[in-house]
Tab-separated table of N, CA and C in Angstrom:
chain	number	residue	atom	x	y	z
A	1	MET	N	-100.339	-96.446	-83.443
A	1	MET	CA	-100.611	-97.554	-82.458
A	1	MET	C	-101.151	-98.663	-83.309
A	2	SER	N	-100.592	-99.787	-83.078
A	2	SER	CA	-101.070	-101.012	-83.716
A	2	SER	C	-102.090	-101.640	-83.122
A	3	LEU	N	-102.855	-102.354	-84.062
A	3	LEU	CA	-104.083	-103.012	-83.498
A	3	LEU	C	-103.865	-104.035	-82.353
A	4	TYR	N	-102.598	-104.574	-82.405
A	4	TYR	CA	-102.394	-105.450	-81.183
A	4	TYR	C	-102.261	-104.530	-79.877
A	5	GLN	N	-101.729	-103.247	-79.992
A	5	GLN	CA	-101.752	-102.403	-78.781
A	5	GLN	C	-103.209	-101.988	-78.479
A	6	ILE	N	-104.004	-101.704	-79.454
A	6	ILE	CA	-105.335	-101.278	-79.150
A	6	ILE	C	-106.286	-102.400	-78.516
A	7	PHE	N	-105.976	-103.643	-78.859
A	7	PHE	CA	-106.838	-104.715	-78.431
A	7	PHE	C	-106.134	-105.555	-77.380
A	8	ASP	N	-104.949	-105.164	-76.815
A	8	ASP	CA	-104.170	-105.874	-75.974
A	8	ASP	C	-104.853	-105.912	-74.614
A	9	LEU	N	-105.442	-107.188	-74.152
A	9	LEU	CA	-106.337	-107.280	-73.075
A	9	LEU	C	-105.562	-107.632	-71.764
A	10	THR	N	-104.197	-107.570	-71.824
A	10	THR	CA	-103.330	-107.558	-70.780
A	10	THR	C	-103.218	-106.262	-70.052
A	11	ASN	N	-103.596	-105.200	-70.830
A	11	ASN	CA	-103.567	-103.740	-70.492
A	11	ASN	C	-104.813	-103.527	-69.906
A	12	GLU	N	-105.031	-103.224	-68.643
A	12	GLU	CA	-106.201	-102.886	-67.880
A	12	GLU	C	-106.995	-101.700	-68.496
A	13	PHE	N	-106.247	-100.789	-68.995
A	13	PHE	CA	-106.819	-99.482	-69.595
A	13	PHE	C	-107.592	-99.779	-70.860
A	14	ASN	N	-107.059	-100.674	-71.657
A	14	ASN	CA	-107.648	-101.228	-72.815
A	14	ASN	C	-109.074	-101.722	-72.424
A	15	ILE	N	-109.026	-102.622	-71.387
A	15	ILE	CA	-110.172	-103.289	-71.068
A	15	ILE	C	-111.432	-102.259	-70.731
A	16	LEU	N	-110.949	-101.340	-69.854
A	16	LEU	CA	-111.925	-100.089	-69.523
A	16	LEU	C	-112.397	-99.531	-70.722
A	17	ARG	N	-111.492	-99.067	-71.490
A	17	ARG	CA	-111.744	-98.363	-72.709
A	17	ARG	C	-112.717	-99.196	-73.710
A	18	LEU	N	-112.440	-100.431	-73.797
A	18	LEU	CA	-113.382	-101.275	-74.783
A	18	LEU	C	-114.729	-101.371	-74.098
A	19	ILE	N	-114.846	-101.613	-72.751
A	19	ILE	CA	-116.285	-101.863	-72.287
A	19	ILE	C	-116.906	-100.628	-72.275
A	20	CYS	N	-116.373	-99.343	-72.161
A	20	CYS	CA	-116.970	-98.009	-72.235
A	20	CYS	C	-117.608	-97.959	-73.603
A	21	GLY	N	-116.820	-98.432	-74.572
A	21	GLY	CA	-117.446	-98.371	-76.054
A	21	GLY	C	-118.423	-99.439	-76.285
A	22	LEU	N	-118.028	-100.625	-75.945
A	22	LEU	CA	-119.049	-101.721	-76.304
A	22	LEU	C	-120.333	-101.715	-75.532
A	23	PHE	N	-120.407	-101.357	-74.342
A	23	PHE	CA	-121.600	-101.214	-73.453
A	23	PHE	C	-122.607	-100.210	-74.049
A	24	LEU	N	-122.243	-99.362	-75.031
A	24	LEU	CA	-123.154	-98.543	-75.615
A	24	LEU	C	-124.049	-99.194	-76.653
A	25	LEU	N	-123.358	-100.305	-77.094
A	25	LEU	CA	-124.049	-100.885	-78.339
A	25	LEU	C	-125.486	-101.513	-78.064
A	26	PRO	N	-125.698	-102.172	-76.842
A	26	PRO	CA	-126.996	-102.524	-76.529
A	26	PRO	C	-127.989	-101.539	-76.454
A	27	HIS	N	-127.724	-100.397	-75.827
A	27	HIS	CA	-128.439	-99.135	-75.703
A	27	HIS	C	-128.795	-98.599	-77.069
A	28	LEU	N	-128.013	-98.536	-77.971
A	28	LEU	CA	-128.177	-98.003	-79.222
A	28	LEU	C	-129.303	-99.097	-79.991
A	29	TYR	N	-128.992	-100.330	-79.889
A	29	TYR	CA	-129.868	-101.134	-80.522
A	29	TYR	C	-131.231	-101.093	-79.935
A	30	ALA	N	-131.297	-100.965	-78.576
A	30	ALA	CA	-132.662	-100.949	-77.912
A	30	ALA	C	-133.421	-99.628	-78.362
A	31	LYS	N	-132.636	-98.453	-78.464
A	31	LYS	CA	-133.334	-97.207	-78.903
A	31	LYS	C	-133.862	-97.345	-80.471
A	32	ALA	N	-133.048	-97.953	-81.403
A	32	ALA	CA	-133.219	-98.141	-82.767
A	32	ALA	C	-134.213	-99.129	-83.101
A	33	SER	N	-134.271	-100.182	-82.262
A	33	SER	CA	-135.127	-101.221	-82.542
A	33	SER	C	-136.824	-101.048	-82.320
A	34	ASP	N	-137.036	-99.953	-81.356
A	34	ASP	CA	-138.183	-99.578	-81.134
A	34	ASP	C	-138.227	-98.021	-80.853
A	35	LEU	N	-138.422	-97.403	-81.882
A	35	LEU	CA	-138.194	-95.893	-81.950
A	35	LEU	C	-139.563	-95.285	-81.183
A	36	GLU	N	-140.610	-95.907	-81.427
A	36	GLU	CA	-141.893	-95.325	-80.676
A	36	GLU	C	-141.745	-95.409	-79.303
A	37	LEU	N	-141.231	-96.533	-78.755
A	37	LEU	CA	-141.038	-96.623	-77.254
A	37	LEU	C	-139.947	-95.659	-76.875
A	38	THR	N	-138.991	-95.271	-77.596
A	38	THR	CA	-137.750	-94.570	-77.315
A	38	THR	C	-138.352	-93.129	-77.335
A	39	TYR	N	-139.102	-92.649	-78.284
A	39	TYR	CA	-139.766	-91.426	-78.260
A	39	TYR	C	-140.496	-91.170	-76.981
A	40	LYS	N	-141.370	-92.106	-76.536
A	40	LYS	CA	-142.071	-92.097	-75.368
A	40	LYS	C	-141.235	-91.866	-74.058
A	41	ILE	N	-140.156	-92.751	-74.020
A	41	ILE	CA	-139.348	-92.482	-72.959
A	41	ILE	C	-138.729	-91.181	-72.761
A	42	TYR	N	-138.217	-90.743	-73.809
A	42	TYR	CA	-137.664	-89.174	-74.021
A	42	TYR	C	-138.592	-88.159	-73.612
A	43	ASP	N	-139.964	-88.511	-74.028
A	43	ASP	CA	-141.009	-87.586	-73.822
A	43	ASP	C	-141.298	-87.493	-72.224
A	44	ASP	N	-141.207	-88.851	-71.573
A	44	ASP	CA	-141.430	-88.945	-70.150
A	44	ASP	C	-140.312	-88.122	-69.305
A	45	PHE	N	-139.123	-88.283	-70.012
A	45	PHE	CA	-138.066	-87.570	-69.392
A	45	PHE	C	-137.962	-86.055	-69.704
A	46	LYS	N	-138.916	-85.540	-70.458
A	46	LYS	CA	-139.121	-84.202	-70.868
A	46	LYS	C	-137.795	-83.643	-71.562
A	47	LEU	N	-137.504	-84.407	-72.423
A	47	LEU	CA	-136.236	-83.941	-73.315
A	47	LEU	C	-136.740	-83.511	-74.649
A	48	TYR	N	-136.931	-82.381	-74.882
A	48	TYR	CA	-137.705	-81.712	-76.076
A	48	TYR	C	-136.681	-80.984	-76.822
A	49	PRO	N	-136.669	-81.027	-78.223
A	49	PRO	CA	-137.627	-81.741	-79.061
A	49	PRO	C	-137.215	-83.183	-79.001
A	50	VAL	N	-138.215	-84.172	-78.737
A	50	VAL	CA	-137.798	-85.533	-78.535
A	50	VAL	C	-137.143	-86.355	-79.663
A	51	ARG	N	-137.463	-86.052	-80.948
A	51	ARG	CA	-136.854	-86.715	-82.040
A	51	ARG	C	-135.331	-86.194	-82.083
A	52	LEU	N	-135.123	-85.034	-81.965
A	52	LEU	CA	-133.771	-84.332	-82.164
A	52	LEU	C	-133.006	-85.030	-80.978
A	53	TRP	N	-133.430	-85.187	-79.688
A	53	TRP	CA	-132.757	-85.824	-78.639
A	53	TRP	C	-132.457	-87.376	-79.002
A	54	VAL	N	-133.335	-87.959	-79.442
A	54	VAL	CA	-133.227	-89.478	-79.735
A	54	VAL	C	-132.081	-89.574	-80.731
A	55	PHE	N	-132.223	-88.939	-81.930
A	55	PHE	CA	-131.256	-89.177	-82.889
A	55	PHE	C	-129.848	-88.528	-82.687
A	56	SER	N	-129.883	-87.483	-81.884
A	56	SER	CA	-128.666	-86.941	-81.397
A	56	SER	C	-127.745	-87.971	-80.539
A	57	CYS	N	-128.652	-88.542	-79.542
A	57	CYS	CA	-128.162	-89.653	-78.681
A	57	CYS	C	-127.603	-90.895	-79.504
A	58	MET	N	-128.389	-91.209	-80.582
A	58	MET	CA	-128.023	-92.335	-81.376
A	58	MET	C	-126.640	-91.959	-82.229
A	59	VAL	N	-126.553	-90.800	-82.493
A	59	VAL	CA	-125.298	-90.333	-83.326
A	59	VAL	C	-124.084	-90.389	-82.165
A	60	VAL	N	-124.316	-89.965	-81.097
A	60	VAL	CA	-123.146	-89.991	-80.104
A	60	VAL	C	-122.860	-91.252	-79.661
A	61	GLU	N	-123.858	-92.156	-79.450
A	61	GLU	CA	-123.479	-93.553	-79.218
A	61	GLU	C	-122.684	-94.187	-80.282
A	62	ILE	N	-122.812	-94.061	-81.612
A	62	ILE	CA	-122.228	-94.562	-82.603
A	62	ILE	C	-120.829	-94.046	-82.688
A	63	VAL	N	-120.628	-92.716	-82.621
A	63	VAL	CA	-119.414	-92.070	-82.655
A	63	VAL	C	-118.442	-92.528	-81.449
A	64	CYS	N	-119.067	-92.586	-80.245
A	64	CYS	CA	-118.300	-92.981	-78.968
A	64	CYS	C	-117.881	-94.400	-79.208
A	65	ALA	N	-118.927	-95.324	-79.551
A	65	ALA	CA	-118.678	-96.702	-79.572
A	65	ALA	C	-117.442	-96.974	-80.621
A	66	ILE	N	-117.509	-96.463	-81.817
A	66	ILE	CA	-116.357	-96.452	-82.617
A	66	ILE	C	-115.048	-95.856	-82.126
A	67	GLY	N	-115.163	-94.779	-81.580
A	67	GLY	CA	-113.926	-94.179	-81.155
A	67	GLY	C	-113.338	-94.731	-79.985
A	68	MET	N	-114.099	-95.342	-79.005
A	68	MET	CA	-113.533	-95.978	-77.846
A	68	MET	C	-113.061	-97.359	-78.266
A	69	VAL	N	-113.821	-98.065	-79.021
A	69	VAL	CA	-113.356	-99.498	-79.326
A	69	VAL	C	-112.142	-99.352	-80.139
A	70	PHE	N	-111.951	-98.560	-81.187
A	70	PHE	CA	-110.677	-98.477	-81.945
A	70	PHE	C	-109.764	-97.540	-81.466
A	71	ALA	N	-109.930	-96.754	-80.401
A	71	ALA	CA	-108.963	-95.989	-79.865
A	71	ALA	C	-108.652	-94.700	-80.859
A	72	ILE	N	-109.733	-94.212	-81.364
A	72	ILE	CA	-109.692	-93.056	-82.147
A	72	ILE	C	-109.947	-91.878	-81.490
A	73	TYR	N	-109.002	-90.850	-81.273
A	73	TYR	CA	-109.222	-89.444	-80.495
A	73	TYR	C	-109.848	-89.979	-79.080
A	74	THR	N	-109.238	-90.972	-78.497
A	74	THR	CA	-109.830	-91.535	-77.294
A	74	THR	C	-110.085	-90.437	-76.176
A	75	ARG	N	-109.198	-89.512	-75.824
A	75	ARG	CA	-109.436	-88.447	-74.897
A	75	ARG	C	-110.796	-87.660	-75.257
A	76	TYR	N	-110.956	-87.199	-76.418
A	76	TYR	CA	-112.155	-86.432	-76.734
A	76	TYR	C	-113.430	-87.281	-76.800
A	77	VAL	N	-113.283	-88.373	-77.436
A	77	VAL	CA	-114.492	-89.231	-77.488
A	77	VAL	C	-114.936	-89.750	-75.909
A	78	ALA	N	-114.009	-90.048	-75.136
A	78	ALA	CA	-114.417	-90.263	-73.842
A	78	ALA	C	-114.976	-89.184	-73.086
A	79	LEU	N	-114.487	-87.978	-73.349
A	79	LEU	CA	-115.139	-86.831	-72.751
A	79	LEU	C	-116.528	-86.625	-73.297
A	80	LEU	N	-116.781	-86.780	-74.533
A	80	LEU	CA	-118.131	-86.615	-75.126
A	80	LEU	C	-119.017	-87.876	-74.544
A	81	GLU	N	-118.460	-88.930	-74.294
A	81	GLU	CA	-119.405	-89.840	-73.916
A	81	GLU	C	-119.639	-89.688	-72.333
A	82	ALA	N	-118.689	-89.176	-71.665
A	82	ALA	CA	-118.887	-88.831	-70.311
A	82	ALA	C	-119.978	-87.726	-70.100
A	83	VAL	N	-120.009	-86.635	-71.013
A	83	VAL	CA	-120.975	-85.677	-70.914
A	83	VAL	C	-122.414	-86.274	-71.382
A	84	PHE	N	-122.275	-87.164	-72.332
A	84	PHE	CA	-123.612	-87.708	-72.806
A	84	PHE	C	-124.319	-88.637	-71.693
A	85	LEU	N	-123.408	-89.357	-70.804
A	85	LEU	CA	-123.942	-90.178	-69.793
A	85	LEU	C	-124.121	-89.492	-68.559
A	86	LEU	N	-123.488	-88.168	-68.283
A	86	LEU	CA	-123.916	-87.371	-67.133
A	86	LEU	C	-125.200	-86.828	-67.481
A	87	VAL	N	-125.554	-86.346	-68.644
A	87	VAL	CA	-126.832	-85.796	-69.096
A	87	VAL	C	-127.924	-86.814	-68.816
A	88	ALA	N	-127.561	-88.039	-69.331
A	88	ALA	CA	-128.586	-89.162	-69.044
A	88	ALA	C	-128.768	-89.339	-67.641
A	89	ALA	N	-127.686	-89.339	-66.827
A	89	ALA	CA	-127.827	-89.533	-65.452
A	89	ALA	C	-128.776	-88.368	-64.818
A	90	TRP	N	-128.456	-87.187	-65.143
A	90	TRP	CA	-129.192	-85.952	-64.815
A	90	TRP	C	-130.894	-86.268	-65.196
A	91	ALA	N	-131.160	-86.637	-66.409
A	91	ALA	CA	-132.528	-86.967	-66.847
A	91	ALA	C	-133.146	-87.958	-66.072
A	92	VAL	N	-132.429	-89.063	-65.801
A	92	VAL	CA	-133.058	-90.219	-65.046
A	92	VAL	C	-133.279	-89.718	-63.628
A	93	TRP	N	-132.257	-89.054	-62.997
A	93	TRP	CA	-132.483	-88.458	-61.656
A	93	TRP	C	-133.783	-87.734	-61.546
A	94	ARG	N	-133.832	-86.841	-62.604
A	94	ARG	CA	-134.946	-85.885	-62.512
A	94	ARG	C	-136.227	-86.669	-62.698
A	95	HIS	N	-136.289	-87.593	-63.556
A	95	HIS	CA	-137.574	-88.418	-63.821
A	95	HIS	C	-137.820	-89.252	-62.614
A	96	SER	N	-136.772	-89.821	-62.033
A	96	SER	CA	-136.957	-90.877	-60.911
A	96	SER	C	-137.054	-90.140	-59.605
A	97	LYS	N	-137.041	-88.694	-59.509
A	97	LYS	CA	-137.124	-87.994	-58.229
A	97	LYS	C	-135.999	-88.408	-57.316
A	98	GLY	N	-134.867	-88.647	-57.807
A	98	GLY	CA	-133.622	-88.810	-56.955
A	98	GLY	C	-133.389	-90.190	-56.705
A	99	ASN	N	-134.088	-91.097	-57.289
A	99	ASN	CA	-133.877	-92.524	-56.983
A	99	ASN	C	-132.475	-93.007	-57.497
A	100	TRP	N	-131.608	-93.603	-56.563
A	100	TRP	CA	-130.428	-94.057	-56.767
A	100	TRP	C	-130.041	-95.290	-57.601
A	101	LEU	N	-130.661	-96.411	-57.149
A	101	LEU	CA	-130.423	-97.737	-57.643
A	101	LEU	C	-130.963	-97.989	-59.065
A	102	TRP	N	-130.249	-98.473	-60.049
A	102	TRP	CA	-130.651	-98.639	-61.379
A	102	TRP	C	-131.682	-99.553	-61.431
A	103	GLN	N	-131.741	-100.600	-60.602
A	103	GLN	CA	-132.714	-101.670	-60.569
A	103	GLN	C	-134.075	-101.244	-60.464
A	104	THR	N	-134.219	-100.137	-59.798
A	104	THR	CA	-135.512	-99.341	-59.504
A	104	THR	C	-135.691	-98.116	-60.263
A	105	GLY	N	-135.085	-98.089	-61.541
A	105	GLY	CA	-135.154	-96.725	-62.235
A	105	GLY	C	-134.402	-95.588	-61.929
A	106	GLY	N	-133.210	-95.892	-61.159
A	106	GLY	CA	-132.421	-94.773	-60.612
A	106	GLY	C	-131.282	-94.396	-61.658
A	107	PHE	N	-130.452	-93.424	-61.277
A	107	PHE	CA	-129.376	-92.842	-62.224
A	107	PHE	C	-127.929	-93.441	-61.938
A	108	GLU	N	-127.963	-94.526	-60.967
A	108	GLU	CA	-126.636	-95.003	-60.600
A	108	GLU	C	-125.881	-95.541	-61.886
A	109	TYR	N	-126.444	-96.292	-62.773
A	109	TYR	CA	-125.785	-96.948	-64.012
A	109	TYR	C	-125.193	-95.918	-64.768
A	110	CYS	N	-125.993	-94.812	-65.084
A	110	CYS	CA	-125.396	-93.713	-66.095
A	110	CYS	C	-124.278	-93.040	-65.398
A	111	LEU	N	-124.366	-92.710	-64.152
A	111	LEU	CA	-123.357	-91.987	-63.318
A	111	LEU	C	-122.119	-92.777	-63.279
A	112	PHE	N	-122.128	-94.130	-62.921
A	112	PHE	CA	-120.910	-95.000	-62.971
A	112	PHE	C	-120.142	-94.918	-64.348
A	113	TRP	N	-120.991	-95.173	-65.225
A	113	TRP	CA	-120.307	-95.147	-66.685
A	113	TRP	C	-119.840	-93.809	-67.083
A	114	GLY	N	-120.455	-92.798	-66.625
A	114	GLY	CA	-119.890	-91.557	-66.969
A	114	GLY	C	-118.515	-91.138	-66.287
A	115	ILE	N	-118.505	-91.683	-65.042
A	115	ILE	CA	-117.261	-91.636	-64.302
A	115	ILE	C	-116.078	-92.458	-64.875
A	116	CYS	N	-116.558	-93.737	-65.383
A	116	CYS	CA	-115.535	-94.516	-65.966
A	116	CYS	C	-114.967	-93.819	-67.274
A	117	CYS	N	-115.886	-93.097	-68.022
A	117	CYS	CA	-115.412	-92.392	-69.209
A	117	CYS	C	-114.429	-91.280	-68.779
A	118	ILE	N	-114.743	-90.748	-67.721
A	118	ILE	CA	-113.828	-89.638	-67.251
A	118	ILE	C	-112.429	-90.170	-66.936
A	119	VAL	N	-112.405	-91.384	-66.361
A	119	VAL	CA	-111.083	-92.053	-66.114
A	119	VAL	C	-110.388	-92.335	-67.496
A	120	VAL	N	-111.201	-92.777	-68.385
A	120	VAL	CA	-110.495	-92.991	-69.734
A	120	VAL	C	-110.018	-91.821	-70.275
A	121	ALA	N	-110.733	-90.762	-70.258
A	121	ALA	CA	-110.253	-89.368	-70.739
A	121	ALA	C	-108.955	-88.791	-69.902
A	122	MET	N	-108.932	-89.109	-68.700
A	122	MET	CA	-107.671	-88.669	-68.004
A	122	MET	C	-106.500	-89.571	-68.463
A	123	HIS	N	-106.806	-90.781	-68.759
A	123	HIS	CA	-105.700	-91.673	-69.132
A	123	HIS	C	-105.175	-91.382	-70.475
A	124	GLY	N	-106.258	-90.864	-71.333
A	124	GLY	CA	-106.005	-90.528	-72.692
A	124	GLY	C	-105.794	-91.745	-73.689
């Protein structure tokens, strides 16, 4: 596949694949820029051992961002990202006691992007 095909924005699937990868980058930056806060959040979510969870999530975000943006093993990377986001949705759901809206700390955002990644994986 050529770079033109990978980044052809007239193809709606490419747009979805790209944003599924690119939208991970602000979250990766937020985690990495304040590790102490990130550790506290993961501790609040009861994801133990905290440091292992944090660094595992950062690795998954890096791998998935690169894979989705450059269409490398897209189906597998999209499935990995979907699992990652569904686990995040579960952790947020558990912590927020079932709160839905992301604006109020709910799990809607993670679930939405997890479903988008499943769609990307289905398309391949």
